[in-house]
XYZ file of C-alpha atoms in Angstrom:
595
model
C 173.962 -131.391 73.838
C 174.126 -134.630 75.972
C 171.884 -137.724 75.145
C 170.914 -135.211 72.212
C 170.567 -138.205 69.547
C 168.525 -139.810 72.329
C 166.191 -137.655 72.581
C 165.889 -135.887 68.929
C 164.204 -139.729 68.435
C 160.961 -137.942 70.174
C 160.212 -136.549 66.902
C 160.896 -139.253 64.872
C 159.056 -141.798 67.252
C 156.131 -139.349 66.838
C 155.938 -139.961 62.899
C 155.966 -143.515 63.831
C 153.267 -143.390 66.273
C 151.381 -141.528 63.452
C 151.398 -143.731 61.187
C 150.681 -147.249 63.735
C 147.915 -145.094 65.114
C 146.117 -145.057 61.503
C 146.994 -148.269 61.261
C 145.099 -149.385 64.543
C 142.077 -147.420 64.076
C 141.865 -149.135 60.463
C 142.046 -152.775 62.140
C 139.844 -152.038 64.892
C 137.090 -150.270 62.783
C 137.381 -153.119 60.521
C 137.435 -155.677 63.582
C 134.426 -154.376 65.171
C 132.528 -152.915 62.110
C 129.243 -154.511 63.404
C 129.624 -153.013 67.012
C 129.914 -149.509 65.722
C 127.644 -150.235 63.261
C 125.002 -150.389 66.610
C 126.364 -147.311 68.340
C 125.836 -145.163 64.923
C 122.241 -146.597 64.154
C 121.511 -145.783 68.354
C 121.150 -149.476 68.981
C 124.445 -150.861 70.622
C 123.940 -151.349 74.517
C 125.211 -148.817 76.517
C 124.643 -145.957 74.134
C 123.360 -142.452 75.909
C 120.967 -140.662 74.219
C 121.961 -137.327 72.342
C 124.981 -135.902 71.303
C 128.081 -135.260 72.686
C 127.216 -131.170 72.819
C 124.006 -132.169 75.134
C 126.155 -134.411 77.189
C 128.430 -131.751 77.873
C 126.185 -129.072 78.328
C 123.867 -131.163 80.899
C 127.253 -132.097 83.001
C 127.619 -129.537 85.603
C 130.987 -130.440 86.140
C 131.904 -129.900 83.055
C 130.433 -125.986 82.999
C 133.455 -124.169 82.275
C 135.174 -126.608 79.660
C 131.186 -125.720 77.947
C 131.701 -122.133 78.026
C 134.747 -122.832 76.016
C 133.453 -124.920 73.405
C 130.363 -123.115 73.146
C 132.657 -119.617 72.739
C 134.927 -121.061 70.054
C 131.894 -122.053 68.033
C 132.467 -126.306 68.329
C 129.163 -126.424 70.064
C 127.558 -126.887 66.166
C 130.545 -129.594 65.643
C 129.963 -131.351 68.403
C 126.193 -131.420 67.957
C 126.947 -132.579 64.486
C 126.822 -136.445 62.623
C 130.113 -136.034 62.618
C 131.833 -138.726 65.020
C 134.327 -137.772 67.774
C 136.406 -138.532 71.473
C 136.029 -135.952 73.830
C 138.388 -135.594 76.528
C 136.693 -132.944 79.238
C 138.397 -131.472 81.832
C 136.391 -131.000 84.915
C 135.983 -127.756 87.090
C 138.053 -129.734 89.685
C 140.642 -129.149 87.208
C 139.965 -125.784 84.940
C 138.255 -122.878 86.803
C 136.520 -120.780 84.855
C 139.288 -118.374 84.968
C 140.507 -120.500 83.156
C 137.881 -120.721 80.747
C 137.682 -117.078 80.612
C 141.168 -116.497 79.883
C 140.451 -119.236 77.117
C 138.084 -116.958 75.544
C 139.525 -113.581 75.672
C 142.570 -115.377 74.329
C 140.101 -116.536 71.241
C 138.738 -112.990 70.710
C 141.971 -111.440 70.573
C 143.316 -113.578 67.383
C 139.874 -113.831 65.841
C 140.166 -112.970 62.474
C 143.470 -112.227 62.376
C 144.350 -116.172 61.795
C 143.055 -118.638 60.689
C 140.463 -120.529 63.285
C 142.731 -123.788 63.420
C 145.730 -121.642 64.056
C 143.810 -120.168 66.732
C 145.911 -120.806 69.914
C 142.360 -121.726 72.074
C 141.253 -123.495 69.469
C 144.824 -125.439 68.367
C 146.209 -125.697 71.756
C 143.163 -125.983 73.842
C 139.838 -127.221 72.106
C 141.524 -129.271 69.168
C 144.192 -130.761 72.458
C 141.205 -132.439 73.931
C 139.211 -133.291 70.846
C 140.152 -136.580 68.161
C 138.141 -137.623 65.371
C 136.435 -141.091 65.347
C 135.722 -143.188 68.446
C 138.071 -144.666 70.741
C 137.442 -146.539 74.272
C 139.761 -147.702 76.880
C 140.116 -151.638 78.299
C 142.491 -152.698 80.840
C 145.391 -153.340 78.177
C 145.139 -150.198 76.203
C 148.531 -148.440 75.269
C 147.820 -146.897 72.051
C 148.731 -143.245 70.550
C 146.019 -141.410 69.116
C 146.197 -138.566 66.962
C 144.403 -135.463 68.288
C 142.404 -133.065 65.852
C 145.294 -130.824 65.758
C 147.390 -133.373 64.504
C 149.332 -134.009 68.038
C 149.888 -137.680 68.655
C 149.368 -138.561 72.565
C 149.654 -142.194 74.511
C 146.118 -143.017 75.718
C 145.921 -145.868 78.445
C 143.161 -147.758 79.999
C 144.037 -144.827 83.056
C 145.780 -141.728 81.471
C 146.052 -139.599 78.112
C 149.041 -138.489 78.264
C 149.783 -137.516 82.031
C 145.900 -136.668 82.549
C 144.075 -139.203 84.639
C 141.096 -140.454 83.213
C 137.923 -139.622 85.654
C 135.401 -141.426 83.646
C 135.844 -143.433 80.220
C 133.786 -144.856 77.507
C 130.658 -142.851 77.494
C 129.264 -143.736 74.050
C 126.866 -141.184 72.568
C 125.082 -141.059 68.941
C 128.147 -138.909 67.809
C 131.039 -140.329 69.155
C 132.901 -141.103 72.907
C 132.935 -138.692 75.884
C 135.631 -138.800 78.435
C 136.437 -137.112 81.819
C 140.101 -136.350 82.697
C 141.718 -135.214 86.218
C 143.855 -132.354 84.191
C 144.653 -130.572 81.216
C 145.697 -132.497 78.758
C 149.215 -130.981 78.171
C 149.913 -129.403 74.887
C 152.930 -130.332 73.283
C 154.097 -127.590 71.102
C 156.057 -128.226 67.577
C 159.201 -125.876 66.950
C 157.859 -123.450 65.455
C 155.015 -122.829 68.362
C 157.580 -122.990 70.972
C 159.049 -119.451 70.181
C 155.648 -117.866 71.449
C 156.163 -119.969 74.496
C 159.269 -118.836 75.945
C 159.695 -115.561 77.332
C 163.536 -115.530 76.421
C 162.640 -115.936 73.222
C 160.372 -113.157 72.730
C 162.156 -111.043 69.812
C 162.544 -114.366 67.371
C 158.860 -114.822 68.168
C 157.979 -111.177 67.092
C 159.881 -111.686 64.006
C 158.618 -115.050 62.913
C 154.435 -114.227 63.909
C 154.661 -110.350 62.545
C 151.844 -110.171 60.194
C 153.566 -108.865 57.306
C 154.902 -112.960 57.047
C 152.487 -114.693 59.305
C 148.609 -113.905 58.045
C 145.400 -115.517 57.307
C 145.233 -116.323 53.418
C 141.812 -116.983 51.226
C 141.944 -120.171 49.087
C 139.310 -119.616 46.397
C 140.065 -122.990 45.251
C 138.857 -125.013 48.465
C 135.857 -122.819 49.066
C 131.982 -122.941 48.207
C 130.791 -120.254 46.001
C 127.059 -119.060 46.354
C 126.879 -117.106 43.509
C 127.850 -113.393 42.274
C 126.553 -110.320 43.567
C 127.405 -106.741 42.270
C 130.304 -108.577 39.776
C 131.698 -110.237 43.319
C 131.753 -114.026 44.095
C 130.051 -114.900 47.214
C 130.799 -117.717 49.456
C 128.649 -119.990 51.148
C 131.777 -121.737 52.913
C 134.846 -119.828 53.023
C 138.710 -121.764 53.030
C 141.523 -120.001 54.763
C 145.051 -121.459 55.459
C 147.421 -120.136 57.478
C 151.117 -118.859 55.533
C 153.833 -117.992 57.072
C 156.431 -116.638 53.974
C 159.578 -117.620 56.226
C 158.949 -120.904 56.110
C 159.400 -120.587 52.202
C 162.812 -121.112 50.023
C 163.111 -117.438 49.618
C 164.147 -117.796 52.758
C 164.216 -120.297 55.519
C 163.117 -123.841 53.116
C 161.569 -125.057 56.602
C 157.601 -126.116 57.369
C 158.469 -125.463 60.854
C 155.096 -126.115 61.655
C 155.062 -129.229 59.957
C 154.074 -132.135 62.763
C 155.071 -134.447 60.156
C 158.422 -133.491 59.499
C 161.891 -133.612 62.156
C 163.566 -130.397 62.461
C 166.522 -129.183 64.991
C 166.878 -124.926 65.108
C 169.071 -122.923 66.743
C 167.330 -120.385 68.669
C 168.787 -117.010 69.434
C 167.896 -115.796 72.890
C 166.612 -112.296 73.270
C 170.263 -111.664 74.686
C 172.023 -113.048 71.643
C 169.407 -111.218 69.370
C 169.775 -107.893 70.378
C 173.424 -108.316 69.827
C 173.257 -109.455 66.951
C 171.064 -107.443 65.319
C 173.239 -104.683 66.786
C 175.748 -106.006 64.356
C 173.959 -106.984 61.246
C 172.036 -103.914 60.910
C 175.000 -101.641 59.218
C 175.509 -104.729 56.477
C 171.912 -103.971 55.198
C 172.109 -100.397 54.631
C 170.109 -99.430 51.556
C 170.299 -96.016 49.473
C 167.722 -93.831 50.186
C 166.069 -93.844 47.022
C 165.508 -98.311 47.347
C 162.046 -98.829 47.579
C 160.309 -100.106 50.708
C 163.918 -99.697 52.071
C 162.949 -99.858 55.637
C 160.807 -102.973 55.600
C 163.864 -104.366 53.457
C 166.353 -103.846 56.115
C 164.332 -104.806 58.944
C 163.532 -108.256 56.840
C 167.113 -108.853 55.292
C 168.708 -108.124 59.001
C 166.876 -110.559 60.349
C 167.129 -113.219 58.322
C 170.899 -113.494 58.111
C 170.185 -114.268 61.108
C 168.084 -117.054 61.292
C 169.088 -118.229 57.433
C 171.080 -121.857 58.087
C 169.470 -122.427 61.586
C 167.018 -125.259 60.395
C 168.246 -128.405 60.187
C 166.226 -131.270 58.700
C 166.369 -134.779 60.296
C 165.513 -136.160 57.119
C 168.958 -134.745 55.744
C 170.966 -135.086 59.256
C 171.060 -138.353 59.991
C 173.062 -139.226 63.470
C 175.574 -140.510 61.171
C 175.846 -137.472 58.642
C 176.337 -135.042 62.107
C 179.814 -136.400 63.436
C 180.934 -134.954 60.065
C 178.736 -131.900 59.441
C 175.123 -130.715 59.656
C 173.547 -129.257 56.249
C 170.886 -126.558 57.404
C 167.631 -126.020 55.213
C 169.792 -123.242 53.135
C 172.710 -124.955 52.352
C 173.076 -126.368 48.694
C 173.755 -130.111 48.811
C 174.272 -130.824 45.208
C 177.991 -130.126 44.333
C 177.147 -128.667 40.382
C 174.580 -126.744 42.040
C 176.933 -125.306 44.265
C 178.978 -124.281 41.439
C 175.723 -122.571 39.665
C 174.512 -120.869 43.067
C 177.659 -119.477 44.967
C 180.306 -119.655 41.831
C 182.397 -122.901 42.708
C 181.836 -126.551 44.146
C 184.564 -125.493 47.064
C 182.398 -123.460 48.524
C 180.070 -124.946 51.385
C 177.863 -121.754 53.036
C 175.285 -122.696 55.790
C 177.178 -126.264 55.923
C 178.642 -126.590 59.712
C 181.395 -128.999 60.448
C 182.097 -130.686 63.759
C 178.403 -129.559 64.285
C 178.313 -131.498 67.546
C 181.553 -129.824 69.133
C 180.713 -126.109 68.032
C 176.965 -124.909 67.182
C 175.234 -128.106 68.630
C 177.085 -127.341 72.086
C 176.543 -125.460 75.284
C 172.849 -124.583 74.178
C 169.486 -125.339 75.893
C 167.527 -128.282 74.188
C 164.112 -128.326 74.343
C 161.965 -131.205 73.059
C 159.261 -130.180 70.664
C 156.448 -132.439 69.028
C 158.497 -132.132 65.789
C 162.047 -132.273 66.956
C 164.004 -129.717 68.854
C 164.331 -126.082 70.164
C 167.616 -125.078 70.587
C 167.827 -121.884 72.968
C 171.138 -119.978 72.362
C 173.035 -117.572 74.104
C 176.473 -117.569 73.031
C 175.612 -117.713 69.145
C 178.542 -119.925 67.158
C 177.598 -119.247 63.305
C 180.052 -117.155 61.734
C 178.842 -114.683 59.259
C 181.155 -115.753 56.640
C 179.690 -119.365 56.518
C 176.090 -117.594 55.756
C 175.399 -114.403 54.518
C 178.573 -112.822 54.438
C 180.089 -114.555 51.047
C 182.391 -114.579 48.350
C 181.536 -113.116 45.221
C 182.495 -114.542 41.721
C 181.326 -113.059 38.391
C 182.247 -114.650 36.103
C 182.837 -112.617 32.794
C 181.416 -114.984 30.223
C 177.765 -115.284 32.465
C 174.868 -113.668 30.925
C 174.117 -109.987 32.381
C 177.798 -109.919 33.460
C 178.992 -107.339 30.960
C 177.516 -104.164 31.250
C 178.721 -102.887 28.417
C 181.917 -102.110 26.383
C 183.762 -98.996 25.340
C 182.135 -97.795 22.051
C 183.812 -94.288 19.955
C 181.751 -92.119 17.278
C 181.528 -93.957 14.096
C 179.712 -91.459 11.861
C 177.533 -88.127 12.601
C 175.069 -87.288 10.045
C 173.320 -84.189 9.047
C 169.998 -83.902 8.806
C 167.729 -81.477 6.431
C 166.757 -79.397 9.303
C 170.065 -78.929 10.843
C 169.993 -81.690 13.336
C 172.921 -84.136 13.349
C 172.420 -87.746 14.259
C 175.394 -90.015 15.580
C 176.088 -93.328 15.806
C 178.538 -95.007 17.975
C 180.331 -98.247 17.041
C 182.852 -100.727 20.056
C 185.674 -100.731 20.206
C 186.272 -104.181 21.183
C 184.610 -107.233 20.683
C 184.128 -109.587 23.383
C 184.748 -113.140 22.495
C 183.314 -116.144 24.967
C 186.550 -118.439 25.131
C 186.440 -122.241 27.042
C 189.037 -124.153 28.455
C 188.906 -127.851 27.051
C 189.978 -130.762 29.731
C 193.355 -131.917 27.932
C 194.933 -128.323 28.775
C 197.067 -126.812 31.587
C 194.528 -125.099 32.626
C 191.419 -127.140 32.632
C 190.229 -126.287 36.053
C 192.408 -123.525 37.079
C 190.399 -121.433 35.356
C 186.942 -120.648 37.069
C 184.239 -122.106 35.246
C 186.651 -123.286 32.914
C 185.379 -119.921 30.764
C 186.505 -116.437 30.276
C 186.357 -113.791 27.834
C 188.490 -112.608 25.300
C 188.404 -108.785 24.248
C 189.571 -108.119 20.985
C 190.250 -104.128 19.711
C 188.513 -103.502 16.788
C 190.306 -99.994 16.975
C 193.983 -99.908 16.610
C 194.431 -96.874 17.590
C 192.291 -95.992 20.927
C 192.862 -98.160 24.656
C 189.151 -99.581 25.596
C 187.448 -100.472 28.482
C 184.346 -103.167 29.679
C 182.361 -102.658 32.242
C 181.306 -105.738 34.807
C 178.447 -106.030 36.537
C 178.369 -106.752 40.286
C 174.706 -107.497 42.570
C 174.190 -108.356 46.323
C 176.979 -106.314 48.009
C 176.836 -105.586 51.953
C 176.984 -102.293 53.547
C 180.128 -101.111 55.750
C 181.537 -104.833 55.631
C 185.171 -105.472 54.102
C 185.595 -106.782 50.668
C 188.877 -107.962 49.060
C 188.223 -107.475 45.382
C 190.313 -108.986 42.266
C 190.188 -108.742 38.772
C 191.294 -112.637 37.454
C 193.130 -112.661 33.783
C 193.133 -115.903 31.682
C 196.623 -116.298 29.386
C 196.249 -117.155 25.927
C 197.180 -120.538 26.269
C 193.977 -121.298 28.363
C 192.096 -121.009 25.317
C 195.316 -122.580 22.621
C 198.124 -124.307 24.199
C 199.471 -123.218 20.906
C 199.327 -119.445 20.997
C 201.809 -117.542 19.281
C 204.387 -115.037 20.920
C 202.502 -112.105 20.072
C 198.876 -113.261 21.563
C 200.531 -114.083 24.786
C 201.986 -110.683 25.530
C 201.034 -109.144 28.680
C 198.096 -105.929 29.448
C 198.309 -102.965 31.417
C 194.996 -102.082 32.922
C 193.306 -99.445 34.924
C 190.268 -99.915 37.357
C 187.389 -98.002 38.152
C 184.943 -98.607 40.710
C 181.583 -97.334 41.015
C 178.783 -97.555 43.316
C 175.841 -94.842 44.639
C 176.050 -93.055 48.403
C 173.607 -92.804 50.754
C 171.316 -89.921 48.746
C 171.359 -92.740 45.547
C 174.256 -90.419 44.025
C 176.477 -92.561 41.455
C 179.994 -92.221 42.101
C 183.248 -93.510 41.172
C 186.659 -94.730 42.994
C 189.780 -95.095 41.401
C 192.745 -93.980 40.014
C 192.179 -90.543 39.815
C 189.286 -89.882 41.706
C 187.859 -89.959 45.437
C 189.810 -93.357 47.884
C 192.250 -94.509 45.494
C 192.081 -98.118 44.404
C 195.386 -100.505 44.285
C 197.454 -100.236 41.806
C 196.389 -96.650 41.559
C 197.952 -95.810 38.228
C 198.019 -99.091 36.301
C 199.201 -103.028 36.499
C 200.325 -105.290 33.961
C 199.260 -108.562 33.947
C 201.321 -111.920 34.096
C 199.986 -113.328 30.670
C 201.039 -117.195 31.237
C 198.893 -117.580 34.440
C 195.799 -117.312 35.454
C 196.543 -114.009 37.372
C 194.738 -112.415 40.348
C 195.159 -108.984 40.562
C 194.395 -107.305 43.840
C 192.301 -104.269 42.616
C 190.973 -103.311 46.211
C 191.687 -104.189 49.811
C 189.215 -104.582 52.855
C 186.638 -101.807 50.513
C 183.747 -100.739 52.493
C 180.306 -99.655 50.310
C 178.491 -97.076 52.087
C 174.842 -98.702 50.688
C 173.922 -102.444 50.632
C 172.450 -103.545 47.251
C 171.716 -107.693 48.663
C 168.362 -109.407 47.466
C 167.651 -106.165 45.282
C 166.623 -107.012 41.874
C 168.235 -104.406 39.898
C 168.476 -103.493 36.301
C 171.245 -101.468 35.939
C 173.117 -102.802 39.334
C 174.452 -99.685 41.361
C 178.077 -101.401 42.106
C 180.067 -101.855 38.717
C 183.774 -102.108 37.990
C 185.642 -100.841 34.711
C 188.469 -102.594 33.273
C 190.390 -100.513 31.085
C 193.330 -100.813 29.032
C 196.188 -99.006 29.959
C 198.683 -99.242 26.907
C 200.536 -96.632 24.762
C 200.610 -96.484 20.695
C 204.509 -96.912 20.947
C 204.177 -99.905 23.610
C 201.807 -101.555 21.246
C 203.494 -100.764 18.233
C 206.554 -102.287 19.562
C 205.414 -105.175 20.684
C 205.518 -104.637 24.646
C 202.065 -104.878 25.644
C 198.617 -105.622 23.691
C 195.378 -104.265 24.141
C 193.560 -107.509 23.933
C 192.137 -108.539 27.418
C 191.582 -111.493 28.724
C 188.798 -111.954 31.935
C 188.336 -114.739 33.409
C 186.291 -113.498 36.637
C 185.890 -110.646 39.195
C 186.041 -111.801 42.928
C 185.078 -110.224 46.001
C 186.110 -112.015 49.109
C 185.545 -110.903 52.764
C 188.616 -109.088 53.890
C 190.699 -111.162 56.822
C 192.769 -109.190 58.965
């Protein structure tokens, strides 16, 4: 990563070039309105007649860049009102097979993206091409922006590093120059991955036409009427999307020439391993729908998920402390909302420079950099691989409670109807900031269950979404003490709870099953644990727990992974004044096991 800050500036130098070239062409068109004036109306000296299509076509040196433009369709564009700067490169300088490679290239993504996306077209045809006029003079040093949207340094003798052959050729649609060579294309970071060969299987991923396809926009095109109930267009609008580039998952316009990104790119090498790895976390049942497509996706993308890095956020000064990738959550409440507390800092990287910033291979892109890497630095457990916190008083938490048979009723014709009534009633109970435990508590909330049976133990059931596959999970059940709630709770509301656990969660075949104290791998604290009732009390229900079947990013109903909490206390304990039946939950944790 040496002279990395130096050279990162490429991208942000190129925004700036952006915007002075705008600027330029703004004062010069105003500054020599009258001159162009004459070249449009065909009556400023020096103007050839025709268009820039018949200039090109009656250049026999410039046959083969023809066959090009003429293939791709900007012969009509070029023969057009419309007013451009041509920069042709000369047979000296592209064979035609060359130009035939061109076009075979063109045919082969033709109408499978979008025309501007094309790679002829975008990194050929649209590389040579700018809108409006521009001319060279002995002093010029000016960036211009290309048509597809590159910015490149044009001098009285060069574009770029192409030597100028022949300048300033005015015809009644714009300027035609010659140039010595290509005009280099300058790919943004996104483009780069199709680029290099060692970076083949993040290419296949990010361009794979289930994310990367052609999309209609209705809204931009030109209808022409309806035929057989169908709108037809005269003029039809496509735009190329690419879903990766969306929050869902990486938050990144890659793409985006205005914007300054750094990304960590995973060689084919460090891929393969990786994927190796990741691919038992995102084991789904075999009754998830789409569940291959799911696991190919979800693999994938823990991945790449915290490997964008905006320079917009990153500043030089921000990255000697830590760099904040596209997924990270910057807001400190929102932290608490998305991953359960304000501590917690996933796809956040500290030191950046030192660890994932170093020993990689930088490439400059025309939006920031390309970081090749080999020896891949993220740790799961700062992405993808997270703690869990459920917290007992959030909506959808409680799956349900432990209910008994309140009445059965007999019908006329025999049939018997029965109702079912709780046993408990679950109370939503909130720490205020004068108490002892204003902030030990999570969320500063848990819940209070309160028998409304006497004379039966009961049970609630908890929720739990987004678990890995074959990964280790430390799992708690937290208890709140009376006081949390009133600092002046009585003797008998502060008396400790034994409790029972039950785990469930489905097997490969979708099968529900349980784990716990009596049945199948026993959990901790196999027959029952009581509770310390003046602290907020973690009790170690499971250790290093392994789920057979993933149920991350599934949106789920009735989630497949729940846990029951159960009371665990006798009529003569209770009666005594031992233990109580009342619970009190403040969360349910899962945290990736440590050895």
């Amino acid at each position: 990563m040496s002279n990395i800050f130096n050279r990162v500036k490429l991208g942000v130098t190129s925004n700036l070039l952006l915007l002075t070239s705008y600027l330029f062409m703004s004062a010069v068109l105003c500054a020599c309105s009258d001159k162009w004036d004459d070249h449009y109306n065909g009556t400023s000296q020096g103007v050839e007649e025709g268009s820039l299509w018949q200039a090109i076509q009656q250049n026999p040196e410039l046959s083969n860049f023809k066959s090009v433009v003429e293939a791709c369709g900007y012969d009509k564009s070029l023969a057009s009102t419309q007013v451009f700067t041509v920069f042709a490169p000369t047979n000296d300088c592209f064979s035609k097979a060359d130009a035939d490679k061109l076009i075979a290239a063109y045919n082969a993504e033709k109408g499978k993206v979008d025309d501007n996306d094309n790679s002829t077209i975008k990194e050929f045809l649209q590389n040579h091409i700018a809108l409006y006029n521009y001319s060279v003079s002995g002093s010029s040093n000016d960036s211009i922006v290309m048509m597809n949207g590159k910015n490149i340094l044009l001098t009285s003798s060069k574009i770029g590093d192409s030597p100028l052959t022949s300048t300033n050729k005015l015809y009644n649609n714009g300027v035609l120059f010659t140039v010595g060579s290509q005009v280099d294309y300058f790919p943004n970071v996104f483009e780069y991955m199709r680029r290099d060969a060692d970076l083949d299987s993040l290419y296949s991923f990010f361009y794979n036409e289930k994310f990367y396809r052609k999309e209609f926009q209705a809204d931009k095109s030109v209808e022409g009427g309806i035929v057989d109930g169908r709108t037809i267009y005269l003029d039809s609008v496509f735009r190329q999307q690419n879903d990766l580039f969306d929050s869902e998952f990486l938050d990144a316009r890659l793409n985006n020439e205005d914007s300054t990104y750094w990304m960590l790119m995973p060689t084919n090498e460090a891929w393969s391993k990786l994927v190796d790895e990741y691919k038992d976390y995102f084991n789904y049942d075999n009754t998830v729908d789409k569940r291959d497509s799911i696991h190919y996706t979800n693999t994938r993308m823990a991945i790449m998920k915290g490997t964008a890095f905006s320079r917009t956020t990153n500043t030089d000064a921000m990255l000697r402390d830590s760099a904040l990738s596209t997924n990270a959550v910057y807001n400190y409440n929102m932290r608490k909302y998305t991953w359960g507390a304000d501590s917690l800092h996933y796809y956040q990287f500290f030191s950046p420079m030192a660890t994932i910033f170093s020993g990689n291979t930088d490439v400059a892109c025309s939006n920031g950099i390309a970081m090749k890497v080999n020896n891949w630095k993220i740790d799961k457990r700062e992405t993808f691989f997270r703690t869990k916190i459920i917290e007992a008083e959030s909506q959808g938490s409680i799956r349900e409670v432990s209910k008994v048979v309140d009445k059965v009723t007999t019908n006329t014709d025999g049939s018997k109807d029965t109702t079912f009534a709780e046993t408990v009633v679950p109370r939503n109970r909130y720490v205020e900031s004068g108490n002892d435990f204003y902030n030990k508590v999570s969320n500063n909330g848990f819940v209070e269950f309160e028998p409304t049976r006497t004379t039966v133990n009961h049970s609630v059931t908890f929720n739990i979404k987004d678990v890995l596959s074959n990964i280790g999970y430390d799992i708690y059940v937290v208890t709140a003490p009376a006081l949390a709630n009133d600092s002046n709770a009585t003797d008998i509301q502060r008396l400790p709870t034994r409790m029972k656990f039950t785990l469930y969660h489905h097997t490969q075949d979708g099968k529900n099953v349980k784990t716990g104290s009596t049945e199948g791998v026993p959990l901790l604290n196999n027959s029952s644990v009581v509770n310390n009732p003046d602290e907020v009390h973690y009790i170690k229900v499971a250790d290093n727990f392994k789920f057979p079947v993933a149920s991350y990013g599934l949106e789920e109903e009735q989630p497949q992974v729940s846990l029951k909490v159960e009371s665990y206390v006798t009529s003569t304990q209770q009666r005594n004044g031992t233990y109580t039946r009342t619970m009190r939950i403040d969360c349910i944790v899962l945290k990736p096991h440590e050895e």
